Amino acid sequence: MANDTRSNYRDIKEIILERLQDGTWPAGSYLPGEIELAEEFGCARTTINRALRELANEGLLSRKRKAGTRVEEAPSRSATFKMPSIRHEVEEMGAEYRFFIAKSELTAAPRWLSGRLNSPDLGKLLYLHSVHYANNQPFQFEERWIVLETVPDAEFQTFDGKLMPSEWLLKVKPFSDVELTFTATRADKMQAEYLGIPLNEPVLVGERATWFKGEPVTFARMCHAPGYKMVTRY
Amino acid sequence: MANDTRSNYRDIKEIILERLQDGTWPAGSYLPGEIELAEEFGCARTTINRALRELANEGLLSRKRKAGTRVEEAPSRSATFKMPSIRHEVEEMGAEYRFFIAKSELTAAPRWLSGRLNSPDLGKLLYLHSVHYANNQPFQFEERWIVLETVPDAEFQTFDGKLMPSEWLLKVKPFSDVELTFTATRADKMQAEYLGIPLNEPVLVGERATWFKGEPVTFARMCHAPGYKMVTRY
DNA sequence: TAGTGGTCTAGACCACCAG
DNA sequence: TGGTGGTCTAGACCACTAT
C-alpha cells in the first residue's frame, strides 16, 4: 500500500530514526547488534547493515567493531553544500553567463600562499584575475594562483575560449583534496573595482585550495557581489 | 600484499575514479553495465553496485535504470559542511563555551517569517535572543523564533540549564527538513551591541529554517563575530 | 579471546524507463 | 517491452577492538 519499490532498508532507517527521536535509544546508548535487529525486523543482516551504515554516514550513529552501534551525542546532521561551477549557478538563475580574464601573468609565490598550500617552495605561478558575469552584471571576482610546477601546461593556456580556469584545470589536473573557507569581509580596492561596488562593502569571500595527491594545484579567492546567498536544503 | 581489509569495492572505486580522470570515460559518456564490470573486475555485481552507488552519491556519476551509468558533466564534487552545534565548534577551538539568553518573549509572526517558513499562519511564537561565548568573548548572536503551534512545550521552557535552545529543540522536536543560508552583511545595531562590535562591521550571517514533516518548527538567524571562518575539507 | 561490524558472493525478483 | 539498476537473502570469512 505504501511501498513504491520493495525497499526495506529505507523503512528500517525511518523506524530507527523514530526511535532515536522518541527516546527509545537515547544519545550515548548502544543499539542492539545487527543480528538481533535483523531478527526483530525479519530481514537479512545485510539489510540492517545498510540502514545502519547510512545512518552512520549521516552522522547520527557511530559504529565500531566489537563495541557496537552507538547513538551520537551531538546530532550534527551534516549539511551538504553543492558547489557547482559559477557557470551553472548563474545559468540556473536563468541568467546569461560570461567570464573575462582581466589579468594573466607569471609571479613568484607570495609568502602567505606557501602557508595556505602547505608547500614551502611553490616555484613559478600563473596569476589570474577573472570576472564572472550574470547578464553582464559582475557576479564574482576570482583571483587565482596556479602552481606551474604541478600544472606546467597552464603557462601557455590562454583561457580565451569557453572554458573558465577552474573548468580547464579540472580537465588537465583533477584534484584529490580540497580546503574550502568562507568569510565575510570588506571589499578591498581591487575587489570593489572589479565588481563595481563601493569600497568596504561587505562581501562573502570563498577561498579554495586544492591538491592532487599531496601536490599543490591551485588557490582561488572568490569574492561575491553583495547580496549573494549560499543556499542549501537537506 | 596491499590490502588491509579485504575490500574490493574501495579499490574498484579508486580504479573507476582514475578512469574518470584519465579520460577513459569522458564526461557525458556511459559506463559499461554492472554485469560487464563485475566480469572485468572478477567480482560479484553487488560489489560493483556498491562502488558505483557511492560514486553517484558523491556526485560524480548519475544512474538511471535502463539508461545506465553516466559520467556527470559538471564534476561539482559536493562539499560537505559539518555544522556541529556552536558548543562543539567552540570547544574544539579549545575555548570554554557558555551561552546566555538575553531575551525571551511571546510575539506574533512578522510577515516575512511566514514567507521564510512557507506557512501563512504561524500563530504565536516564542522569540529568543541568545549570545554564545567562547572564553567569555561573544562568538555568535542568535535570534530565534519557535513556532508554538508545533512545539507547545517551548512556551514554558526557561533555557536556564545547560541546554541551549537548539539542543533543547532537537530533543523535543526533531526536524526532517532544513534550509540553510549564508550571506555577508553589515552588522545592524542589535547585532553590533550583542557582539560588542562596531555598527556596520561585515558579519557572516547564517539563517536556518527547519520543518518537521511539513510543519514549521523554528527559524534562527545566527550572526558570527567578525573574522569568523567556515572551513571544510574533503 | 570473543563478539561485533565490514565486506563478499551467488542467485533472485522487481521497478523503472528509454527506445 | 526488454535491459539496467535497486534491493533482498542466506551464508560465509575476516578485521578490528573492548574486555
Short mmCIF file of C-alpha atoms (C1' of nucleotides) in Angstrom, two decimals:
data_model
loop_
_atom_site.label_atom_id
_atom_site.label_comp_id
_atom_site.label_asym_id
_atom_site.label_seq_id
_atom_site.Cartn_x
_atom_site.Cartn_y
_atom_site.Cartn_z
CA MET A 1 0.00 0.00 0.00
CA ALA A 2 2.74 2.37 0.86
CA ASN A 3 5.83 0.98 -0.77
CA ASP A 4 7.00 2.10 -4.12
CA THR A 5 9.94 -0.12 -4.54
CA ARG A 6 10.45 -3.06 -2.29
CA SER A 7 12.96 -1.41 -0.06
CA ASN A 8 13.01 -2.49 3.49
CA TYR A 9 16.19 -0.73 4.31
CA ARG A 10 14.52 2.65 3.86
CA ASP A 11 11.65 1.70 6.11
CA ILE A 12 14.07 0.40 8.67
CA LYS A 13 16.00 3.64 8.55
CA GLU A 14 12.77 5.50 9.22
CA ILE A 15 11.85 3.34 12.15
CA ILE A 16 15.29 3.65 13.66
CA LEU A 17 15.14 7.40 13.18
CA GLU A 18 11.88 7.50 15.07
CA ARG A 19 13.36 5.54 17.92
CA LEU A 20 16.28 7.90 18.05
CA GLN A 21 13.86 10.76 18.28
CA ASP A 22 11.36 9.34 20.72
CA GLY A 23 13.98 8.39 23.23
CA THR A 24 13.91 4.63 22.79
CA TRP A 25 17.63 4.82 22.14
CA PRO A 26 18.93 7.97 23.85
CA ALA A 27 22.11 9.72 22.86
CA GLY A 28 25.13 7.80 24.02
CA SER A 29 23.34 4.47 24.28
CA TYR A 30 24.02 1.38 22.23
CA LEU A 31 21.69 -0.19 19.73
CA PRO A 32 21.14 -3.92 19.63
CA GLY A 33 23.52 -5.80 17.37
CA GLU A 34 22.81 -6.27 13.71
CA ILE A 35 21.78 -9.88 14.14
CA GLU A 36 19.29 -9.05 16.83
CA LEU A 37 17.80 -6.23 14.78
CA ALA A 38 17.63 -8.48 11.75
CA GLU A 39 15.54 -10.90 13.77
CA GLU A 40 13.29 -8.16 15.04
CA PHE A 41 12.65 -6.78 11.59
CA GLY A 42 12.55 -10.16 9.95
CA CYS A 43 15.15 -9.41 7.36
CA ALA A 44 18.70 -10.29 6.47
CA ARG A 45 21.57 -8.85 8.39
CA THR A 46 22.79 -7.19 5.20
CA THR A 47 19.67 -5.09 5.13
CA ILE A 48 20.13 -3.91 8.68
CA ASN A 49 23.73 -3.25 7.91
CA ARG A 50 22.86 -0.93 5.07
CA ALA A 51 20.35 1.00 7.12
CA LEU A 52 22.78 1.48 9.99
CA ARG A 53 25.69 2.25 7.72
CA GLU A 54 23.78 5.04 6.03
CA LEU A 55 22.60 6.49 9.32
CA ALA A 56 26.18 6.43 10.49
CA ASN A 57 27.29 8.22 7.33
CA GLU A 58 24.68 10.83 8.01
CA GLY A 59 26.27 11.41 11.36
CA LEU A 60 23.56 10.06 13.62
CA LEU A 61 25.31 6.91 14.72
CA SER A 62 28.86 5.79 15.18
CA ARG A 63 29.89 2.22 14.73
CA LYS A 64 32.82 0.24 15.97
CA ARG A 65 33.59 -3.40 15.69
CA LYS A 66 33.19 -5.31 18.86
CA ALA A 67 31.83 -2.24 20.63
CA GLY A 68 28.63 -1.92 18.66
CA THR A 69 26.49 0.88 17.29
CA ARG A 70 26.23 3.99 19.40
CA VAL A 71 23.90 6.94 19.21
CA GLU A 72 25.91 10.09 18.55
CA GLU A 73 25.78 12.71 21.25
CA ALA A 74 25.78 15.77 19.03
CA PRO A 75 23.36 15.08 16.24
CA SER A 76 25.25 17.40 13.94
CA ARG A 77 23.43 16.36 10.85
CA SER A 78 25.87 17.38 8.22
CA ALA A 79 24.80 19.82 5.60
CA THR A 80 25.85 19.20 2.06
CA PHE A 81 26.58 22.27 0.04
CA LYS A 82 26.57 21.63 -3.63
CA MET A 83 29.21 23.84 -5.14
CA PRO A 84 28.57 23.80 -8.83
CA SER A 85 30.70 25.89 -11.11
CA ILE A 86 29.71 29.53 -11.17
CA ARG A 87 28.58 28.93 -14.70
CA HIS A 88 25.90 26.54 -13.51
CA GLU A 89 24.91 28.74 -10.65
CA VAL A 90 24.40 31.67 -12.95
CA GLU A 91 22.60 29.67 -15.57
CA GLU A 92 20.26 28.17 -13.03
CA MET A 93 19.22 31.66 -12.06
CA GLY A 94 18.08 32.00 -15.61
CA ALA A 95 20.82 34.49 -16.37
CA GLU A 96 23.40 34.51 -19.12
CA TYR A 97 26.88 33.52 -18.06
CA ARG A 98 30.07 35.11 -19.29
CA PHE A 99 33.56 35.46 -17.94
CA PHE A 100 36.50 37.68 -18.65
CA ILE A 101 40.17 37.24 -17.87
CA ALA A 102 41.35 40.63 -16.75
CA LYS A 103 44.89 39.70 -15.90
CA SER A 104 47.23 36.82 -16.57
CA GLU A 105 50.86 36.91 -15.54
CA LEU A 106 53.68 34.91 -14.07
CA THR A 107 54.65 35.57 -10.49
CA ALA A 108 56.59 34.20 -7.62
CA ALA A 109 54.63 32.85 -4.70
CA PRO A 110 53.67 35.32 -2.01
CA ARG A 111 54.77 34.01 1.32
CA TRP A 112 51.30 33.55 2.76
CA LEU A 113 50.37 31.33 -0.18
CA SER A 114 53.06 28.81 0.70
CA GLY A 115 51.39 28.51 4.05
CA ARG A 116 47.95 28.13 2.59
CA LEU A 117 49.07 25.40 0.24
CA ASN A 118 51.31 23.69 2.77
CA SER A 119 54.25 23.86 0.49
CA PRO A 120 57.45 25.76 1.28
CA ASP A 121 58.62 26.15 -2.30
CA LEU A 122 55.93 26.74 -4.88
CA GLY A 123 58.17 27.98 -7.67
CA LYS A 124 56.64 29.96 -10.50
CA LEU A 125 52.90 30.59 -10.54
CA LEU A 126 50.37 31.74 -13.04
CA TYR A 127 48.35 34.54 -11.51
CA LEU A 128 44.90 35.28 -12.91
CA HIS A 129 42.12 37.77 -12.42
CA SER A 130 38.80 36.68 -13.76
CA VAL A 131 35.40 38.28 -13.54
CA HIS A 132 32.26 36.20 -13.84
CA TYR A 133 29.14 37.91 -15.08
CA ALA A 134 25.44 37.17 -14.82
CA ASN A 135 23.57 39.06 -17.52
CA ASN A 136 26.56 41.35 -17.90
CA GLN A 137 26.47 42.22 -14.21
CA PRO A 138 29.63 41.32 -12.30
CA PHE A 139 28.72 38.37 -10.15
CA GLN A 140 32.01 37.11 -8.81
CA PHE A 141 35.60 38.26 -8.93
CA GLU A 142 38.14 35.50 -8.81
CA GLU A 143 41.81 35.77 -8.00
CA ARG A 144 43.68 32.59 -8.75
CA TRP A 145 47.17 31.21 -8.46
CA ILE A 146 48.10 28.10 -10.42
CA VAL A 147 51.20 26.14 -9.46
CA LEU A 148 53.12 25.68 -12.71
CA GLU A 149 55.34 23.03 -11.25
CA THR A 150 52.25 20.89 -10.84
CA VAL A 151 50.37 22.10 -13.91
CA PRO A 152 53.02 23.14 -16.45
CA ASP A 153 50.52 23.33 -19.31
CA ALA A 154 48.85 26.28 -17.68
CA GLU A 155 51.69 28.60 -18.63
CA PHE A 156 50.65 28.60 -22.28
CA GLN A 157 46.95 28.40 -21.79
CA THR A 158 45.14 31.48 -23.00
CA PHE A 159 41.69 30.89 -21.47
CA ASP A 160 40.19 32.71 -24.38
CA GLY A 161 37.69 30.02 -25.19
CA LYS A 162 34.66 28.79 -23.40
CA LEU A 163 36.40 27.10 -20.54
CA MET A 164 36.95 29.16 -17.45
CA PRO A 165 40.15 28.50 -15.50
CA SER A 166 38.56 26.19 -12.97
CA GLU A 167 36.96 24.13 -15.71
CA TRP A 168 40.17 23.92 -17.67
CA LEU A 169 42.09 22.91 -14.56
CA LEU A 170 39.63 20.17 -13.80
CA LYS A 171 40.27 18.68 -17.22
CA VAL A 172 44.03 18.65 -17.17
CA LYS A 173 44.65 18.13 -13.48
CA PRO A 174 41.94 16.79 -11.25
CA PHE A 175 42.27 17.26 -7.55
CA SER A 176 42.10 14.83 -4.70
CA ASP A 177 41.94 17.18 -1.73
CA VAL A 178 40.24 20.47 -1.18
CA GLU A 179 40.03 23.01 1.57
CA LEU A 180 37.18 25.47 1.42
CA THR A 181 36.72 28.55 3.53
CA PHE A 182 34.07 31.23 3.76
CA THR A 183 34.26 34.57 5.48
CA ALA A 184 32.61 37.94 5.46
CA THR A 185 34.99 40.81 4.86
CA ARG A 186 35.10 44.32 3.49
CA ALA A 187 35.68 44.57 -0.22
CA ASP A 188 39.21 45.83 -0.82
CA LYS A 189 40.05 48.24 -3.58
CA MET A 190 40.69 45.61 -6.22
CA GLN A 191 37.56 43.66 -5.44
CA ALA A 192 35.44 46.78 -5.34
CA GLU A 193 36.70 47.94 -8.72
CA TYR A 194 36.21 44.64 -10.44
CA LEU A 195 32.73 44.18 -9.03
CA GLY A 196 31.76 47.79 -9.48
CA ILE A 197 30.77 48.25 -5.86
CA PRO A 198 31.75 50.73 -3.14
CA LEU A 199 34.92 50.18 -1.21
CA ASN A 200 34.44 48.35 2.11
CA GLU A 201 31.12 46.86 1.06
CA PRO A 202 30.55 43.59 2.96
CA VAL A 203 31.27 40.66 0.69
CA LEU A 204 31.21 36.90 1.03
CA VAL A 205 34.64 35.58 0.18
CA GLY A 206 35.33 31.94 -0.52
CA GLU A 207 38.82 30.54 -0.63
CA ARG A 208 39.59 27.23 -2.18
CA ALA A 209 42.89 25.39 -2.04
CA THR A 210 43.30 22.16 -3.95
CA TRP A 211 45.92 19.45 -4.07
CA PHE A 212 46.45 16.40 -6.19
CA LYS A 213 47.94 13.57 -4.20
CA GLY A 214 49.77 15.99 -1.97
CA GLU A 215 50.98 18.33 -4.72
CA PRO A 216 49.56 21.83 -4.56
CA VAL A 217 47.49 22.62 -7.64
CA THR A 218 45.79 25.95 -7.21
CA PHE A 219 44.49 28.52 -4.81
CA ALA A 220 41.48 30.67 -5.62
CA ARG A 221 39.87 33.54 -3.78
CA MET A 222 36.34 34.18 -4.91
CA CYS A 223 34.65 37.40 -3.97
CA HIS A 224 30.90 37.51 -4.46
CA ALA A 225 28.85 40.57 -5.24
CA PRO A 226 26.96 41.97 -2.25
CA GLY A 227 23.67 40.24 -1.57
CA TYR A 228 24.97 36.89 -2.69
CA LYS A 229 23.49 33.98 -0.74
CA MET A 230 24.68 30.45 -0.37
CA VAL A 231 21.67 28.22 -0.01
CA THR A 232 21.30 24.57 0.81
CA ARG A 233 18.48 22.24 1.69
CA TYR A 234 18.54 18.83 3.25
CA MET B 1 50.08 -7.51 -0.36
CA ALA B 2 48.42 -4.16 -0.47
CA ASN B 3 45.05 -4.75 1.07
CA ASP B 4 44.33 -4.05 4.68
CA THR B 5 40.83 -5.27 4.83
CA ARG B 6 39.51 -7.35 2.02
CA SER B 7 37.56 -4.59 0.41
CA ASN B 8 37.36 -4.71 -3.29
CA TYR B 9 34.74 -2.08 -3.55
CA ARG B 10 37.14 0.60 -2.39
CA ASP B 11 39.77 -0.47 -4.86
CA ILE B 12 37.19 -0.53 -7.59
CA LYS B 13 36.11 2.97 -6.69
CA GLU B 14 39.71 4.10 -7.00
CA ILE B 15 40.16 2.49 -10.38
CA ILE B 16 36.94 3.97 -11.67
CA LEU B 17 37.98 7.37 -10.37
CA GLU B 18 41.23 7.11 -12.27
CA ARG B 19 39.40 6.24 -15.44
CA LEU B 20 37.16 9.22 -14.97
CA GLN B 21 40.20 11.40 -14.64
CA ASP B 22 42.35 9.98 -17.40
CA GLY B 23 39.64 10.25 -19.99
CA THR B 24 38.79 6.59 -20.39
CA TRP B 25 35.20 7.52 -19.62
CA PRO B 26 34.76 11.18 -20.56
CA ALA B 27 32.07 13.39 -19.13
CA GLY B 28 28.72 12.56 -20.59
CA SER B 29 29.64 9.05 -21.64
CA TYR B 30 28.16 5.83 -20.30
CA LEU B 31 29.99 3.25 -18.27
CA PRO B 32 29.61 -0.44 -19.04
CA GLY B 33 26.77 -2.15 -17.20
CA GLU B 34 27.23 -3.58 -13.75
CA ILE B 35 27.37 -7.14 -15.02
CA GLU B 36 30.06 -6.35 -17.52
CA LEU B 37 32.13 -4.52 -14.93
CA ALA B 38 31.68 -7.36 -12.49
CA GLU B 39 33.17 -9.68 -15.07
CA GLU B 40 36.06 -7.36 -15.76
CA PHE B 41 36.91 -7.00 -12.09
CA GLY B 42 36.16 -10.58 -11.29
CA CYS B 43 33.72 -9.83 -8.51
CA ALA B 44 30.04 -10.02 -7.74
CA ARG B 45 27.66 -7.50 -9.21
CA THR B 46 26.79 -6.38 -5.68
CA THR B 47 30.33 -5.17 -5.23
CA ILE B 48 30.28 -3.14 -8.42
CA ASN B 49 26.90 -1.82 -7.40
CA ARG B 50 28.23 -0.50 -4.16
CA ALA B 51 31.18 1.20 -5.77
CA LEU B 52 29.04 2.88 -8.40
CA ARG B 53 26.34 3.79 -5.93
CA GLU B 54 28.80 5.60 -3.71
CA LEU B 55 30.40 7.42 -6.61
CA ALA B 56 26.94 8.51 -7.68
CA ASN B 57 26.21 9.74 -4.17
CA GLU B 58 29.40 11.75 -4.31
CA GLY B 59 28.09 13.43 -7.41
CA LEU B 60 30.48 12.01 -9.98
CA LEU B 61 28.05 9.69 -11.71
CA SER B 62 24.34 9.61 -12.33
CA ARG B 63 22.47 6.40 -12.63
CA LYS B 64 19.18 5.52 -14.22
CA ARG B 65 17.53 2.22 -14.77
CA LYS B 66 17.61 1.05 -18.30
CA ALA B 67 19.71 4.02 -19.34
CA GLY B 68 22.80 3.05 -17.41
CA THR B 69 25.51 4.87 -15.52
CA ARG B 70 26.59 8.21 -16.91
CA VAL B 71 29.56 10.39 -16.13
CA GLU B 72 28.33 13.71 -14.78
CA GLU B 73 29.13 16.72 -16.92
CA ALA B 74 29.90 19.20 -14.17
CA PRO B 75 32.02 17.34 -11.68
CA SER B 76 30.69 19.51 -8.90
CA ARG B 77 32.06 17.37 -6.18
CA SER B 78 29.76 18.31 -3.41
CA ALA B 79 31.31 19.83 -0.36
CA THR B 80 30.02 18.61 2.93
CA PHE B 81 29.95 21.21 5.62
CA LYS B 82 29.73 19.73 9.02
CA MET B 83 27.62 22.06 11.09
CA PRO B 84 28.17 20.99 14.64
CA SER B 85 26.47 22.86 17.38
CA ILE B 86 28.21 26.06 18.31
CA ARG B 87 29.07 24.41 21.54
CA HIS B 88 31.20 21.85 19.77
CA GLU B 89 32.72 24.39 17.48
CA VAL B 90 33.81 26.49 20.40
CA GLU B 91 35.05 23.58 22.42
CA GLU B 92 37.07 22.24 19.53
CA MET B 93 38.89 25.54 19.39
CA GLY B 94 39.95 24.75 22.89
CA ALA B 95 37.82 27.53 24.29
CA GLU B 96 35.24 27.48 27.03
CA TYR B 97 31.66 27.56 25.87
CA ARG B 98 28.85 29.47 27.54
CA PHE B 99 25.57 30.90 26.39
CA PHE B 100 23.19 33.49 27.68
CA ILE B 101 19.53 34.07 26.94
CA ALA B 102 19.16 37.82 26.69
CA LYS B 103 15.53 37.91 25.73
CA SER B 104 12.59 35.56 25.75
CA GLU B 105 9.11 36.69 24.85
CA LEU B 106 5.94 35.78 23.03
CA THR B 107 5.25 37.51 19.75
CA ALA B 108 3.15 37.30 16.67
CA ALA B 109 4.84 36.30 13.47
CA PRO B 110 6.42 39.07 11.43
CA ARG B 111 5.15 38.89 7.90
CA TRP B 112 8.48 37.99 6.33
CA LEU B 113 8.78 35.00 8.62
CA SER B 114 5.64 33.43 7.22
CA GLY B 115 7.29 33.57 3.86
CA ARG B 116 10.53 32.09 5.11
CA LEU B 117 8.75 29.21 6.76
CA ASN B 118 6.27 28.69 3.94
CA SER B 119 3.36 28.97 6.28
CA PRO B 120 0.69 31.67 6.04
CA ASP B 121 -0.46 31.42 9.64
CA LEU B 122 2.20 30.75 12.21
CA GLY B 123 0.21 31.75 15.27
CA LYS B 124 2.08 32.62 18.45
CA LEU B 125 5.83 32.38 18.55
CA LEU B 126 8.50 32.30 21.19
CA TYR B 127 11.13 34.87 20.33
CA LEU B 128 14.62 34.46 21.75
CA HIS B 129 17.90 36.31 21.82
CA SER B 130 20.85 34.22 22.77
CA VAL B 131 24.52 35.02 22.85
CA HIS B 132 27.11 32.29 22.56
CA TYR B 133 30.51 32.91 24.08
CA ALA B 134 33.95 31.47 23.56
CA ASN B 135 36.13 32.20 26.58
CA ASN B 136 33.70 34.93 27.57
CA GLN B 137 34.10 36.60 24.20
CA PRO B 138 30.86 36.92 22.22
CA PHE B 139 31.16 34.43 19.41
CA GLN B 140 27.72 34.30 17.91
CA PHE B 141 24.47 36.16 18.38
CA GLU B 142 21.38 34.14 17.65
CA GLU B 143 17.89 35.41 17.05
CA ARG B 144 15.33 32.63 17.05
CA TRP B 145 11.63 32.18 16.54
CA ILE B 146 9.97 28.98 17.72
CA VAL B 147 6.54 28.05 16.39
CA LEU B 148 4.48 27.27 19.47
CA GLU B 149 1.78 25.60 17.49
CA THR B 150 4.30 22.98 16.51
CA VAL B 151 6.33 23.00 19.74
CA PRO B 152 3.90 23.95 22.52
CA ASP B 153 6.29 22.89 25.28
CA ALA B 154 8.62 25.70 24.35
CA GLU B 155 6.33 28.28 25.91
CA PHE B 156 7.24 27.18 29.41
CA GLN B 157 10.82 26.29 28.77
CA THR B 158 13.25 28.52 30.64
CA PHE B 159 16.52 27.54 28.95
CA ASP B 160 18.28 28.23 32.19
CA GLY B 161 20.11 24.93 32.25
CA LYS B 162 22.86 23.54 30.15
CA LEU B 163 20.86 23.03 27.01
CA MET B 164 20.90 25.83 24.52
CA PRO B 165 17.69 26.39 22.56
CA SER B 166 18.78 24.45 19.50
CA GLU B 167 19.80 21.49 21.62
CA TRP B 168 16.57 21.55 23.55
CA LEU B 169 14.56 21.76 20.36
CA LEU B 170 16.35 18.80 18.91
CA LYS B 171 15.32 16.75 21.90
CA VAL B 172 11.64 17.56 21.94
CA LYS B 173 11.01 18.12 18.27
CA PRO B 174 13.41 16.79 15.71
CA PHE B 175 13.31 18.18 12.21
CA SER B 176 13.03 16.49 8.89
CA ASP B 177 13.81 19.37 6.55
CA VAL B 178 16.22 22.24 6.76
CA GLU B 179 17.08 25.22 4.67
CA LEU B 180 20.39 26.89 5.33
CA THR B 181 21.57 30.21 4.00
CA PHE B 182 24.77 32.21 4.35
CA THR B 183 25.36 35.82 3.48
CA ALA B 184 27.72 38.64 4.26
CA THR B 185 26.01 41.75 5.60
CA ARG B 186 26.65 44.76 7.75
CA ALA B 187 26.02 44.23 11.43
CA ASP B 188 22.86 46.05 12.41
CA LYS B 189 22.50 47.87 15.71
CA MET B 190 21.21 44.89 17.63
CA GLN B 191 23.85 42.53 16.33
CA ALA B 192 26.61 45.03 16.94
CA GLU B 193 25.55 45.58 20.51
CA TYR B 194 25.25 41.95 21.39
CA LEU B 195 28.58 41.08 19.82
CA GLY B 196 30.31 44.18 21.09
CA ILE B 197 31.47 45.25 17.67
CA PRO B 198 31.16 48.47 15.65
CA LEU B 199 27.99 49.11 13.73
CA ASN B 200 28.14 48.08 10.07
CA GLU B 201 31.00 45.69 10.62
CA PRO B 202 30.90 42.93 7.99
CA VAL B 203 29.47 39.76 9.51
CA LEU B 204 28.73 36.30 8.27
CA VAL B 205 25.06 35.61 8.87
CA GLY B 206 23.56 32.15 8.70
CA GLU B 207 19.85 31.57 8.57
CA ARG B 208 18.33 28.23 9.30
CA ALA B 209 14.70 27.28 8.80
CA THR B 210 13.53 23.86 9.91
CA TRP B 211 10.37 21.85 9.43
CA PHE B 212 9.10 18.58 10.78
CA LYS B 213 7.08 16.72 8.22
CA GLY B 214 5.88 19.92 6.67
CA GLU B 215 5.17 21.74 9.93
CA PRO B 216 7.33 24.78 10.58
CA VAL B 217 9.44 24.34 13.70
CA THR B 218 11.84 27.21 14.03
CA PHE B 219 13.76 29.91 12.29
CA ALA B 220 17.13 31.10 13.51
CA ARG B 221 19.42 33.87 12.36
CA MET B 222 22.96 33.43 13.52
CA CYS B 223 25.34 36.33 13.34
CA HIS B 224 29.01 35.48 13.75
CA ALA B 225 31.65 37.73 15.17
CA PRO B 226 33.90 39.35 12.56
CA GLY B 227 36.73 37.16 11.39
CA TYR B 228 34.71 34.01 11.70
CA LYS B 229 35.57 31.39 9.08
CA MET B 230 33.64 28.42 7.91
CA VAL B 231 36.09 25.73 6.95
CA THR B 232 35.69 22.39 5.30
CA ARG B 233 37.95 19.77 3.82
CA TYR B 234 37.15 16.92 1.53
"C1'" DT C 1 39.88 -14.04 23.04
"C1'" DA C 2 35.42 -13.48 21.65
"C1'" DG C 3 31.94 -10.55 19.86
"C1'" DT C 4 30.77 -7.05 16.65
"C1'" DG C 5 30.67 -4.78 12.42
"C1'" DG C 6 32.78 -4.88 7.36
"C1'" DT C 7 32.64 -6.97 3.24
"C1'" DC C 8 31.99 -10.52 -0.36
"C1'" DT C 9 29.27 -13.91 -3.07
"C1'" DA C 10 25.77 -16.05 -5.97
"C1'" DG C 11 21.41 -16.00 -7.02
"C1'" DA C 12 16.97 -13.87 -7.24
"C1'" DC C 13 12.93 -10.73 -8.19
"C1'" DC C 14 11.34 -6.37 -9.43
"C1'" DA C 15 10.69 -1.36 -10.77
"C1'" DC C 16 11.71 1.78 -13.83
"C1'" DC C 17 12.13 3.89 -18.23
"C1'" DA C 18 14.41 4.57 -22.93
"C1'" DG C 19 13.72 3.01 -27.39
"C1'" DT D 1 8.95 -4.39 -23.70
"C1'" DG D 2 13.44 -5.61 -22.51
"C1'" DG D 3 17.60 -4.10 -20.37
"C1'" DT D 4 19.51 -1.80 -16.45
"C1'" DG D 5 19.91 -0.58 -11.88
"C1'" DG D 6 17.73 -1.29 -6.97
"C1'" DT D 7 17.23 -4.27 -3.45
"C1'" DC D 8 16.91 -8.58 -0.74
"C1'" DT D 9 18.64 -13.06 1.05
"C1'" DA D 10 21.45 -16.61 3.28
"C1'" DG D 11 25.66 -17.87 4.19
"C1'" DA D 12 30.46 -17.02 4.75
"C1'" DC D 13 35.10 -15.23 6.25
"C1'" DC D 14 37.60 -11.73 8.34
"C1'" DA D 15 39.35 -7.43 10.80
"C1'" DC D 16 39.07 -4.86 14.50
"C1'" DT D 17 38.91 -3.93 19.39
"C1'" DA D 18 36.86 -3.98 24.10
"C1'" DT D 19 37.43 -6.68 27.90
#
